[in-house]
Every structure is written in structure tokens, then in C-alpha cells.
Coordinates of C-alpha atoms in Angstrom, one line a residue:
X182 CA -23.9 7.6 -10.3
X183 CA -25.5 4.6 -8.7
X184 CA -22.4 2.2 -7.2
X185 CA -23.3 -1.2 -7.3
X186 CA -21.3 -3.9 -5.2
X187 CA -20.7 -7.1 -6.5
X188 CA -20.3 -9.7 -3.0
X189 CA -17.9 -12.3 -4.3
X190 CA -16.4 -15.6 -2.8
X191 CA -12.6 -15.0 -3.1
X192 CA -12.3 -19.0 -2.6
X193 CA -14.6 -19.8 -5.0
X194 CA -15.0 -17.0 -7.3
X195 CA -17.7 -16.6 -9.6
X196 CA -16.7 -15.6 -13.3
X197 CA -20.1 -15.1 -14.7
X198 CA -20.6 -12.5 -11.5
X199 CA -17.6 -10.2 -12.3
X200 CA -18.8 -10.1 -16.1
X201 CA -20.6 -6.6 -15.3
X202 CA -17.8 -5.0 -14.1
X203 CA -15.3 -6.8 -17.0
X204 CA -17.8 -5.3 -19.3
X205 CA -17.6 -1.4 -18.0
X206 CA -13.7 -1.8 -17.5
X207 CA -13.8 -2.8 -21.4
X208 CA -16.5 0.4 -22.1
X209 CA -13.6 2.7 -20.6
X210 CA -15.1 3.0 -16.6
X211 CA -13.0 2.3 -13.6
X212 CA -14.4 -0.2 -11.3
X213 CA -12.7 -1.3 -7.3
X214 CA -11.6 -4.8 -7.0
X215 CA -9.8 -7.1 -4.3
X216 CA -6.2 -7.5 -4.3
X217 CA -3.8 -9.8 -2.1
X218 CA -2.6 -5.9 -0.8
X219 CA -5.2 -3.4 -0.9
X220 CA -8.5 -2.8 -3.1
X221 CA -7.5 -1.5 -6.5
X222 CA -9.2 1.3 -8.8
X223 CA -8.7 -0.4 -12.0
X224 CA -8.9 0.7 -15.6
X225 CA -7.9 -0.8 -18.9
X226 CA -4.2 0.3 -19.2
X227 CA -4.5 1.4 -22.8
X228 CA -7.4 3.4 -22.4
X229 CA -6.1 6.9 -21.5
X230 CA -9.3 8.9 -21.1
X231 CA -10.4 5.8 -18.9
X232 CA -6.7 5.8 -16.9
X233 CA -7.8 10.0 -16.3
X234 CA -10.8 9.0 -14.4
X235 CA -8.7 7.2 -12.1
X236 CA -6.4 10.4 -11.8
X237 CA -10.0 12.6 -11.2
X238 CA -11.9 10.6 -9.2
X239 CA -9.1 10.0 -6.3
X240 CA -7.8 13.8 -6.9
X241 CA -4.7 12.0 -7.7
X242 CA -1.3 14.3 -8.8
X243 CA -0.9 13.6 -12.8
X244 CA 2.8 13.2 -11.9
X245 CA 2.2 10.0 -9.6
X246 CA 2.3 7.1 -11.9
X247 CA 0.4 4.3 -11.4
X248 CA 0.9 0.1 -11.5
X249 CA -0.1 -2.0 -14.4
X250 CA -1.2 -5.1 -13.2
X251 CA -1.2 -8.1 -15.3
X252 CA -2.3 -12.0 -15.5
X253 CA 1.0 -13.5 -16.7
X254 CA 5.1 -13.3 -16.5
X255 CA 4.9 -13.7 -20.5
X256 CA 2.2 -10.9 -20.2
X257 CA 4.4 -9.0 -18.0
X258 CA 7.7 -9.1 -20.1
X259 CA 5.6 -7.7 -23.4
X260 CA 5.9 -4.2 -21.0
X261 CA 9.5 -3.6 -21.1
X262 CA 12.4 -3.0 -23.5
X263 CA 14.5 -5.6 -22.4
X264 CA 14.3 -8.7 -20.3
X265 CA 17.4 -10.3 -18.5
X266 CA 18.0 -12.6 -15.8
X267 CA 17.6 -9.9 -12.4
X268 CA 13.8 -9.7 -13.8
X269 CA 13.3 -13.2 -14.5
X270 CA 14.7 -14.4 -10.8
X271 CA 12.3 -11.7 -9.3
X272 CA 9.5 -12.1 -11.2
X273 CA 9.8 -15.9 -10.8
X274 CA 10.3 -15.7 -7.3
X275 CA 7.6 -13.4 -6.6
X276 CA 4.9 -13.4 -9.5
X277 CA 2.0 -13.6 -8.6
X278 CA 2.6 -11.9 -5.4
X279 CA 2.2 -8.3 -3.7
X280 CA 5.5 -7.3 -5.5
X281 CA 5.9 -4.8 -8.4
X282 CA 8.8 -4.2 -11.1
X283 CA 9.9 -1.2 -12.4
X284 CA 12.1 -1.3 -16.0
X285 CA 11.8 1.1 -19.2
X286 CA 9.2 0.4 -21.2
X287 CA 9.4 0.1 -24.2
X288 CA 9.3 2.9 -27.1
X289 CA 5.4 2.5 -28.0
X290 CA 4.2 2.3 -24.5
X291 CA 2.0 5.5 -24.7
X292 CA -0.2 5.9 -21.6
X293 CA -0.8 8.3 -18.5
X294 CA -0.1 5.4 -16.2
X295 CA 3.7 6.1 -16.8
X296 CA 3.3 9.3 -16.0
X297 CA 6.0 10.8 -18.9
X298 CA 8.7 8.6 -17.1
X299 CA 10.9 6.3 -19.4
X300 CA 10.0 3.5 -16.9
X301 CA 6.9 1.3 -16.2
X302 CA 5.5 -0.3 -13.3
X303 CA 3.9 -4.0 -13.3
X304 CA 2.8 -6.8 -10.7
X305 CA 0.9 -9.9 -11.0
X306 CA -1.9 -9.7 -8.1
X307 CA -2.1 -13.2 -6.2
X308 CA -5.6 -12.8 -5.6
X309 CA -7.7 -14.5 -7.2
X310 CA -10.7 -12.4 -8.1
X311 CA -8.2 -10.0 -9.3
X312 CA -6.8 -12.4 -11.4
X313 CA -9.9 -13.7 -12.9
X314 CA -10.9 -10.0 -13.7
X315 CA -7.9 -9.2 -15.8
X316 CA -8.3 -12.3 -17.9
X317 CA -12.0 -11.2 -18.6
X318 CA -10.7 -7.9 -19.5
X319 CA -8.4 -9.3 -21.8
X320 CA -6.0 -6.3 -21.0
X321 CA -4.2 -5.1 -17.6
X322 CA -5.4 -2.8 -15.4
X323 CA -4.1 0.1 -14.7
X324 CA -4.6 0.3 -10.1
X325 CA -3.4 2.4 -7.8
X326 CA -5.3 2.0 -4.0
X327 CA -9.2 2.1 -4.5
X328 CA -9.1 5.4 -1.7
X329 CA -9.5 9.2 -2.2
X330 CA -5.7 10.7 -3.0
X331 CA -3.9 11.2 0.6
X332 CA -6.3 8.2 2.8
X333 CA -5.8 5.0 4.1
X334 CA -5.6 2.8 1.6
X335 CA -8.7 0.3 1.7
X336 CA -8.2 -3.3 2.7
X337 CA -12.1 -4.2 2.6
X338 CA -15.3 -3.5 0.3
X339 CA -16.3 -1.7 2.6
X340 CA -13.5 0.9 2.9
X341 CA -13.3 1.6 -1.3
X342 CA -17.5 2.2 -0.4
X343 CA -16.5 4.5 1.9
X344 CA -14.6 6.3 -0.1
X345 CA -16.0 5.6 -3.7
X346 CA -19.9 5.2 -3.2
X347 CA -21.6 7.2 -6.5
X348 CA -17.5 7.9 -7.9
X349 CA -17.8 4.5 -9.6
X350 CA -20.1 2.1 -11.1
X351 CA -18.9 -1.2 -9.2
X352 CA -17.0 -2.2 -6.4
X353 CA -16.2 -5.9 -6.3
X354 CA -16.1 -7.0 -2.6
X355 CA -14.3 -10.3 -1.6
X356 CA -13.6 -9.9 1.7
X357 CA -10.5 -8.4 3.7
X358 CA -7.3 -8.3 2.1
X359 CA -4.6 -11.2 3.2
X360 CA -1.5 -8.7 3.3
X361 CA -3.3 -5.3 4.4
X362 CA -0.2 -2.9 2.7
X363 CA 1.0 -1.9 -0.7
X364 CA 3.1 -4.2 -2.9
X365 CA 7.3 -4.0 -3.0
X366 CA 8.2 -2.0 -5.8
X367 CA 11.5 -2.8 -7.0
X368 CA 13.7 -0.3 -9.2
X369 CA 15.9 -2.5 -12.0
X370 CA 17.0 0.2 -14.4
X371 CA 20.6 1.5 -15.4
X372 CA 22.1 -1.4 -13.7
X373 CA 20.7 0.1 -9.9
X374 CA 18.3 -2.2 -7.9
X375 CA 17.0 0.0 -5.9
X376 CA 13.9 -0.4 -3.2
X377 CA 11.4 2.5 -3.9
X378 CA 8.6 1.4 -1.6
X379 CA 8.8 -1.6 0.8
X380 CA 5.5 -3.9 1.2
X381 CA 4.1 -7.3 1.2
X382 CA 8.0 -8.8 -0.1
X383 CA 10.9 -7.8 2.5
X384 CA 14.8 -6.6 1.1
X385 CA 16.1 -9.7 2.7
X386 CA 13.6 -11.5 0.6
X387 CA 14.7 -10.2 -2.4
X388 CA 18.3 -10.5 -2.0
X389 CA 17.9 -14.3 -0.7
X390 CA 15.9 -15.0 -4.0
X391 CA 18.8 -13.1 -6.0
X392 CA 21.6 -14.6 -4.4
X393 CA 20.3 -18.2 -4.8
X394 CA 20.6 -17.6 -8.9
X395 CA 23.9 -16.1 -7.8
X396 CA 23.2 -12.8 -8.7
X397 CA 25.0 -10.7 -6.4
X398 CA 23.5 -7.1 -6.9
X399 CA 23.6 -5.0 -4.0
X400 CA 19.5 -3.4 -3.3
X401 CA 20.0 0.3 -2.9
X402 CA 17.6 1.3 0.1
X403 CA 18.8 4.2 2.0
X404 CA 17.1 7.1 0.5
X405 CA 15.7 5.4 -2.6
X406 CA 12.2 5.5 -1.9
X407 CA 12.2 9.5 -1.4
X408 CA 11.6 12.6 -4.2
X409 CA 12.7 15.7 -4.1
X410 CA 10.1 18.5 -4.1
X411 CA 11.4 19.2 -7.7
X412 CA 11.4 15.5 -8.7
X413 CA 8.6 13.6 -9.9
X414 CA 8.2 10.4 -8.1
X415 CA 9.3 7.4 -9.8
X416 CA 7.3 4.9 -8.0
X417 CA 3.6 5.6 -6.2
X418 CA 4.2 6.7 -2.6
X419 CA 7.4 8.4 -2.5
X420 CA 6.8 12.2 -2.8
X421 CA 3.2 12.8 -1.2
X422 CA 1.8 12.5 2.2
X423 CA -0.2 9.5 1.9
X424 CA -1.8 6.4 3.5
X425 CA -3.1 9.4 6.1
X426 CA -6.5 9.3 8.4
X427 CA -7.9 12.8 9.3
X428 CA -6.6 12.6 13.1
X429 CA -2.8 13.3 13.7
X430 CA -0.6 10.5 13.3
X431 CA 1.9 9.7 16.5
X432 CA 4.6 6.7 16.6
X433 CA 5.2 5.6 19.9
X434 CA 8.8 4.6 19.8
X435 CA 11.1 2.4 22.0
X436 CA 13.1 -0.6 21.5
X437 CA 11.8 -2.4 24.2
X438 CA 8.6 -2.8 25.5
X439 CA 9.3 -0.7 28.5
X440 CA 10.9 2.4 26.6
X441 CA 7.2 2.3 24.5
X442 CA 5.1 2.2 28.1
X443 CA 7.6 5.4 29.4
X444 CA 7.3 7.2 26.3
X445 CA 3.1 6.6 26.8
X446 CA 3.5 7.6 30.6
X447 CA 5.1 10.6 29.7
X448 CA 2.7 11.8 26.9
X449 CA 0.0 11.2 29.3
X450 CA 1.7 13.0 32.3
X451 CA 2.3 16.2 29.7
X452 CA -1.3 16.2 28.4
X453 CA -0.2 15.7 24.9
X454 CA -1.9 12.9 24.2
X455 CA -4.8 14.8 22.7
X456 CA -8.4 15.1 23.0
X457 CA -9.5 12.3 21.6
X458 CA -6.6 9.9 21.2
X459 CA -6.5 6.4 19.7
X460 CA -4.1 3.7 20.0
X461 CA -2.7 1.0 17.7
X462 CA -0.8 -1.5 20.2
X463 CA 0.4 -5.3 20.3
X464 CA -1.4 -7.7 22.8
X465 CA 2.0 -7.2 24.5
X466 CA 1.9 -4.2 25.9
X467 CA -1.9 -3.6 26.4
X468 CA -2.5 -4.9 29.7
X469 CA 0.0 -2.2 30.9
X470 CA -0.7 0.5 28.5
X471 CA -4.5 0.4 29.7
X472 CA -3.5 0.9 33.1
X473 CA -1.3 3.8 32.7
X474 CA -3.9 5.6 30.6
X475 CA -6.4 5.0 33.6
X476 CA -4.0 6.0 35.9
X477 CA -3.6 9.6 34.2
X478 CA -7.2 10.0 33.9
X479 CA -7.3 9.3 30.5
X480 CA -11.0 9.2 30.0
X481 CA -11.8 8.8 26.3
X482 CA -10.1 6.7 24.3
X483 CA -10.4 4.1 21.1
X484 CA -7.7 1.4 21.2
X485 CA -7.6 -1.9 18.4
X486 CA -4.9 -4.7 19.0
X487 CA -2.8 -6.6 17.0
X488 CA -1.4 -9.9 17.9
X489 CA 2.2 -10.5 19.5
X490 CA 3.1 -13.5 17.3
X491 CA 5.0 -12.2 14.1
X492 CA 3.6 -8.7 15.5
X493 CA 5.1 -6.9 12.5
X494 CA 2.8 -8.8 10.2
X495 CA -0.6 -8.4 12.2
X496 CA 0.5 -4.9 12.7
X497 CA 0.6 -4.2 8.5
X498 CA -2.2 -6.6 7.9
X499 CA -4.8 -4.0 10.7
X500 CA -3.1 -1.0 10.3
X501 CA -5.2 0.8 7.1
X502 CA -8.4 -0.8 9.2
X503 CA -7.2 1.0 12.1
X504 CA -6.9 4.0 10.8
X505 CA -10.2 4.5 9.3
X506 CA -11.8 2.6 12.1
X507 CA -10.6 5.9 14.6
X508 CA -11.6 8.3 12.1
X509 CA -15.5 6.8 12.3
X510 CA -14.7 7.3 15.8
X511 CA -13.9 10.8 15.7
X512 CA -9.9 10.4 17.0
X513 CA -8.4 13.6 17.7
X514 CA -4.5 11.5 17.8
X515 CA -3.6 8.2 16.8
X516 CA -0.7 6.7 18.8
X517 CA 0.5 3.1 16.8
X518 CA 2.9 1.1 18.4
X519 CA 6.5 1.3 16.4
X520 CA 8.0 -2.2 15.3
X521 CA 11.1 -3.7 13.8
X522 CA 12.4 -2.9 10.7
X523 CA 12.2 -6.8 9.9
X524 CA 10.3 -8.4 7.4
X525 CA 6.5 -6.3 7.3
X526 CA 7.7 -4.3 10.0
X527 CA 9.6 -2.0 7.2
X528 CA 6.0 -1.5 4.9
X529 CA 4.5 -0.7 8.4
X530 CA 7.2 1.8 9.7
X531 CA 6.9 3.4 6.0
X532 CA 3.2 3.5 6.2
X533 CA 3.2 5.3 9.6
X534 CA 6.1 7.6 9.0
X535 CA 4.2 8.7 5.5
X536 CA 0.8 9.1 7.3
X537 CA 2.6 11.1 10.1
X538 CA 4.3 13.7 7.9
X539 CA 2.3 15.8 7.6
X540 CA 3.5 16.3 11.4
X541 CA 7.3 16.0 11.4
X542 CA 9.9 18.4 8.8
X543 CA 11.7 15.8 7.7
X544 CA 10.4 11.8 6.4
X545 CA 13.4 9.4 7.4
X546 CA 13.5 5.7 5.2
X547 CA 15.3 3.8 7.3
X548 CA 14.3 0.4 5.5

């Protein structure tokens, strides 16, 4: 198959441009498109054969189910058996946005995105390319992250080429994505609002918009995002390794700035760094960090930066880019700087801890 990339202005986009790929999406193909979070592999929602493609061509587990994503709250709603006011203040608050609700569908909802589950995922994309492609489809898409199964998720064209080039007949390049990690997805069912995957929306974001409609539900975190081995997941990202590079994934921990330096000393000092290591690290720290590694003798290594200011937000936004940029490189080890569980920092501790686990016995959520 000969991919074709359609280069798109995300400021201005151009409708007539995406009618190509609105046009196979409507013929049953999957096609890679922009998103505020990541690039999307989309397919008409309805279409099962063409919602199986998705699960073949990323080598995607048929138990993982995948997000709808839609144009519209009243588009949105027509997804679920029942509407009340928790799903109105959060879709409201957070529609269009990188945040995804999860309710039971309703009875004649028959599609492999659900994955046999009695619940359904859905999210309104912010971006508007996306936004302008669902409305030429006339349907939702069906999108998990435009990457082979297990990856890092692609936050450019470029990346869902890398990993898609002859898989699909377009990939719809706008650009880098604004928020560089996976949407929020938000559990309301049985009365339980629970927190199955942190992203682009924080908990204290959720519970501020709640609590100002004077809904006082408590958000279930602590071990909500996790499946047993004998459980299928509920929500994308919670029972596989994902979001992974091919070089070993490393969190260099500390609560200060000094307890991360130490911890980078020691490494070095033990020879565990690894052959080829790579590092991930705030502006903060790499004045410091570069001497130490010089010190030890450190000869070959990548390192990529992300800004102090609101560090846990440049360090989501780069991390995916990161990760595949040290892979091109050939990385043996990639050492990324840990952050706070505050705002982004949570979707960026949960991204490292899943790409890492291949590593460690146990996968704490501490979000």
C-alpha cells in the first residue's frame, strides 16, 4: 500500500484537502489524523470490519477497547443509556478537550470498539483538523494512538509515518501535537467516579469543575487505572505495557533536585547507566547533570531538555518525542527525570512508569 500524507495547516485548515481521507474512512479504511493529544488511527465507529483493521494493523489485543471520538456533546450523549448531571458538568467543562467519558452504552451499541464491555468510551478532540474530519465523515471515529501496539504514542506526522508508512492509505499531518499525552478517561458508572488513566485534564481539575455544580462525588484513583491479569481492561492503557521505546526505561527519582543529581552520580559511579544511555532532564538540572556524566567518563550519550517553567507540562508535551528520538539514536537506557504528581506531572509519571514495566514486578498508580 502506497501511504499518502496529506500536509495540513491546523490554524487554517483546509476542508476540501481532508476530503480524500473523509472519503476512504467512509469506504471502510483507517486513516492517521492530528489530535490535541496524540495522532489518532481512526475508523468509522460503526463499521466493524473497518474498526478490525485498526486492531490488525497496530497488533492491538481484541480485549483493549478503543475511544469513540465525536463532533458534538448532543452527539456524544446519543452513546449512552442514560445522561445525568455528573456527565453534563464534565462534558461541559471539558468538551472539546483531551478528556474522555466512560458510561454504559446503550443496548444497540454493537461494535468491536467496546470490546464486549457493557460500557463505552467518548471524547470530543479540540483539534481542529480532527474536528473537521469527523463532521465530513458524518460518523465518529473510532481512535486509539496512530503507533504500532506497545510504542510511543506519536505526537507528529512524522512519528504515525514512522510507524504506519504502507499500513494505511493516509496520514493527515498538522503539525506537533499541543498536549503530547493521552486524554483523561473518566469512569461514571454504578455510581463510582473513578480515574482509569490520567492525561491532558488533572483530578484536581475534575473535582474543582464538579464541586462548583455542587456535586460532591469523591474520584476514586488509587488503583483504579490497573487490571488484573484475568481482567480485561476497561479503559485503553491499563493492563499492557505500553507507550514503550525499544531501549530500557529508567526514572531517575528524588524530591529535590539534589536527591535526582546523587541518584545520577551513583548510577554512573556503579556503571549501570548502560551502554548507550539517554536522558530526559529539566533545564534545571542539566548544567550539573552534564558535568557529572563527564566527570565519570561517560562518553556517549543522547540528552533532550524540557523547560523548568510548569516543567511537568513540557515534560508530557516532549516525552513520546523523546522517546522515539533515542531509539533513532540507538539508546541502550533512557534515564527521564521524575516530576510531581501535580497537574501533567501524573499523565507523565503514568507514562514512564507504563513504559518502564517491562523492567520493574510491580506498576504502582500513585495519581
Amino acid at each position: 500500500m502506497n501511504t499518502r500524507v496529506i500536509r495540513i495547516d491546523p490554524l487554517v485548515p483546509d476542508a476540501a484537502a481532508l476530503i480524500p481521507a473523509a472519503q476512504a474512512l467512509r469506504r471502510g479504511e483507517i486513516v492517521a489524523f492530528p489530535t490535541e493529544t496524540v495522532y489518532g488511527l481512526g475508523a468509522v465507529w460503526r463499521d466493524p470490519e473497518a474498526v478490525r483493521e485498526i486492531f490488525r494493523v497496530k497488533g492491538r489485543p481484541q480485549d483493549n477497547p478503543l475511544i469513540v471520538h465525536e463532533a458534538s456533546i448532543g452527539r456524544m450523549r446519543q452513546y449512552f443509556r442514560s445522561w445525568d448531571s455528573v456527565a453534563e458538568c464534565l462534558a461541559s467543562a471539558f468538551c472539546p478537550g483531551p478528556f474522555t467519558l466512560i458510561m454504559e452504552h446503550k443496548e444497540n451499541i454493537d461494535s468491536p470498539v467496546t470490546a464486549g464491555l457493557a460500557t463505552i468510551g467518548v471524547r470530543i478532540p479540540a483539534h481542529p483538523v480532527a474536528q473537521m474530519l469527523i463532521e465530513l465523515c458524518g460518523e465518529g471515529l473510532a481512535a486509539p494512538s496512530a503507533n504500532l501496539s506497545g510504542r510511543p504514542s506519536p505526537t507528529s506526522g512524522a512519528d504515525a509515518l514512522e510507524d504506519l508508512d504502507g499500513k494505511v492509505p493516509y496520514i493527515i499531518d498538522a503539525g506537533p501535537c499541543e498536549v503530547g499525552v493521552e486524554s483523561t478517561i473518566i469512569s461514571w458508572v454504578d455510581g463510582k467516579l473513578e480515574l482509569l488513566r490520567p492525561g491532558g485534564i488533572s483530578a484536581e481539575e475534575i473535582l474543582k469543575a464538579l464541586h462548583s455544580q455542587g456535586l460532591n462525588i469523591p474520584l476514586i484513583t488509587e488503583d483504579a487505572g490497573r487490571a488484573a491479569d484475568h481482567e480485561p481492561p476497561r479503559a485503553p492503557g491499563m493492563k499492557y505495557r505500553h507507550y514503550a521505546p525499544q531501549a530500557r526505561v529508567h526514572i531517575l527519582r528524588g524530591e529535590t533536585k539534589e536527591a535526582k543529581l546523587e541518584q545520577l552520580s551513583r548510577s554512573a559511579a556503579e556503571g549501570i547507566l548502560g551502554s548507550r544511555p539517554a536522558f530526559y532532564l529539566s533545564e534545571a538540572i542539566r548544567e550539573k547533570a552534564m558535568w557529572i556524566l563527564e566527570g565519570q567518563n561517560v562518553a556517549a550519550f543522547e540528552l533532550i531538555t524540557f523547560t523548568t517553567e510548569q516543567a511537568h507540562k513540557a515534560a508530557a508535551q516532549g516525552l513520546f518525542a523523546a522517546f522515539r528520538a533515542f531509539d533513532r539514536s540507538g539508546c541502550s537506557d533512557i534515564w527521564a527525570e521524575e516530576q510531581s504528581l501535580q497537574q501533567l506531572g501524573a499523565a507523565y509519571m503514568n507514562r514512564l512508569r507504563k513504559a518502564s514495566a517491562q523492567q520493574h514486578e510491580s506498576l504502582r498508580n500513585d495519581y
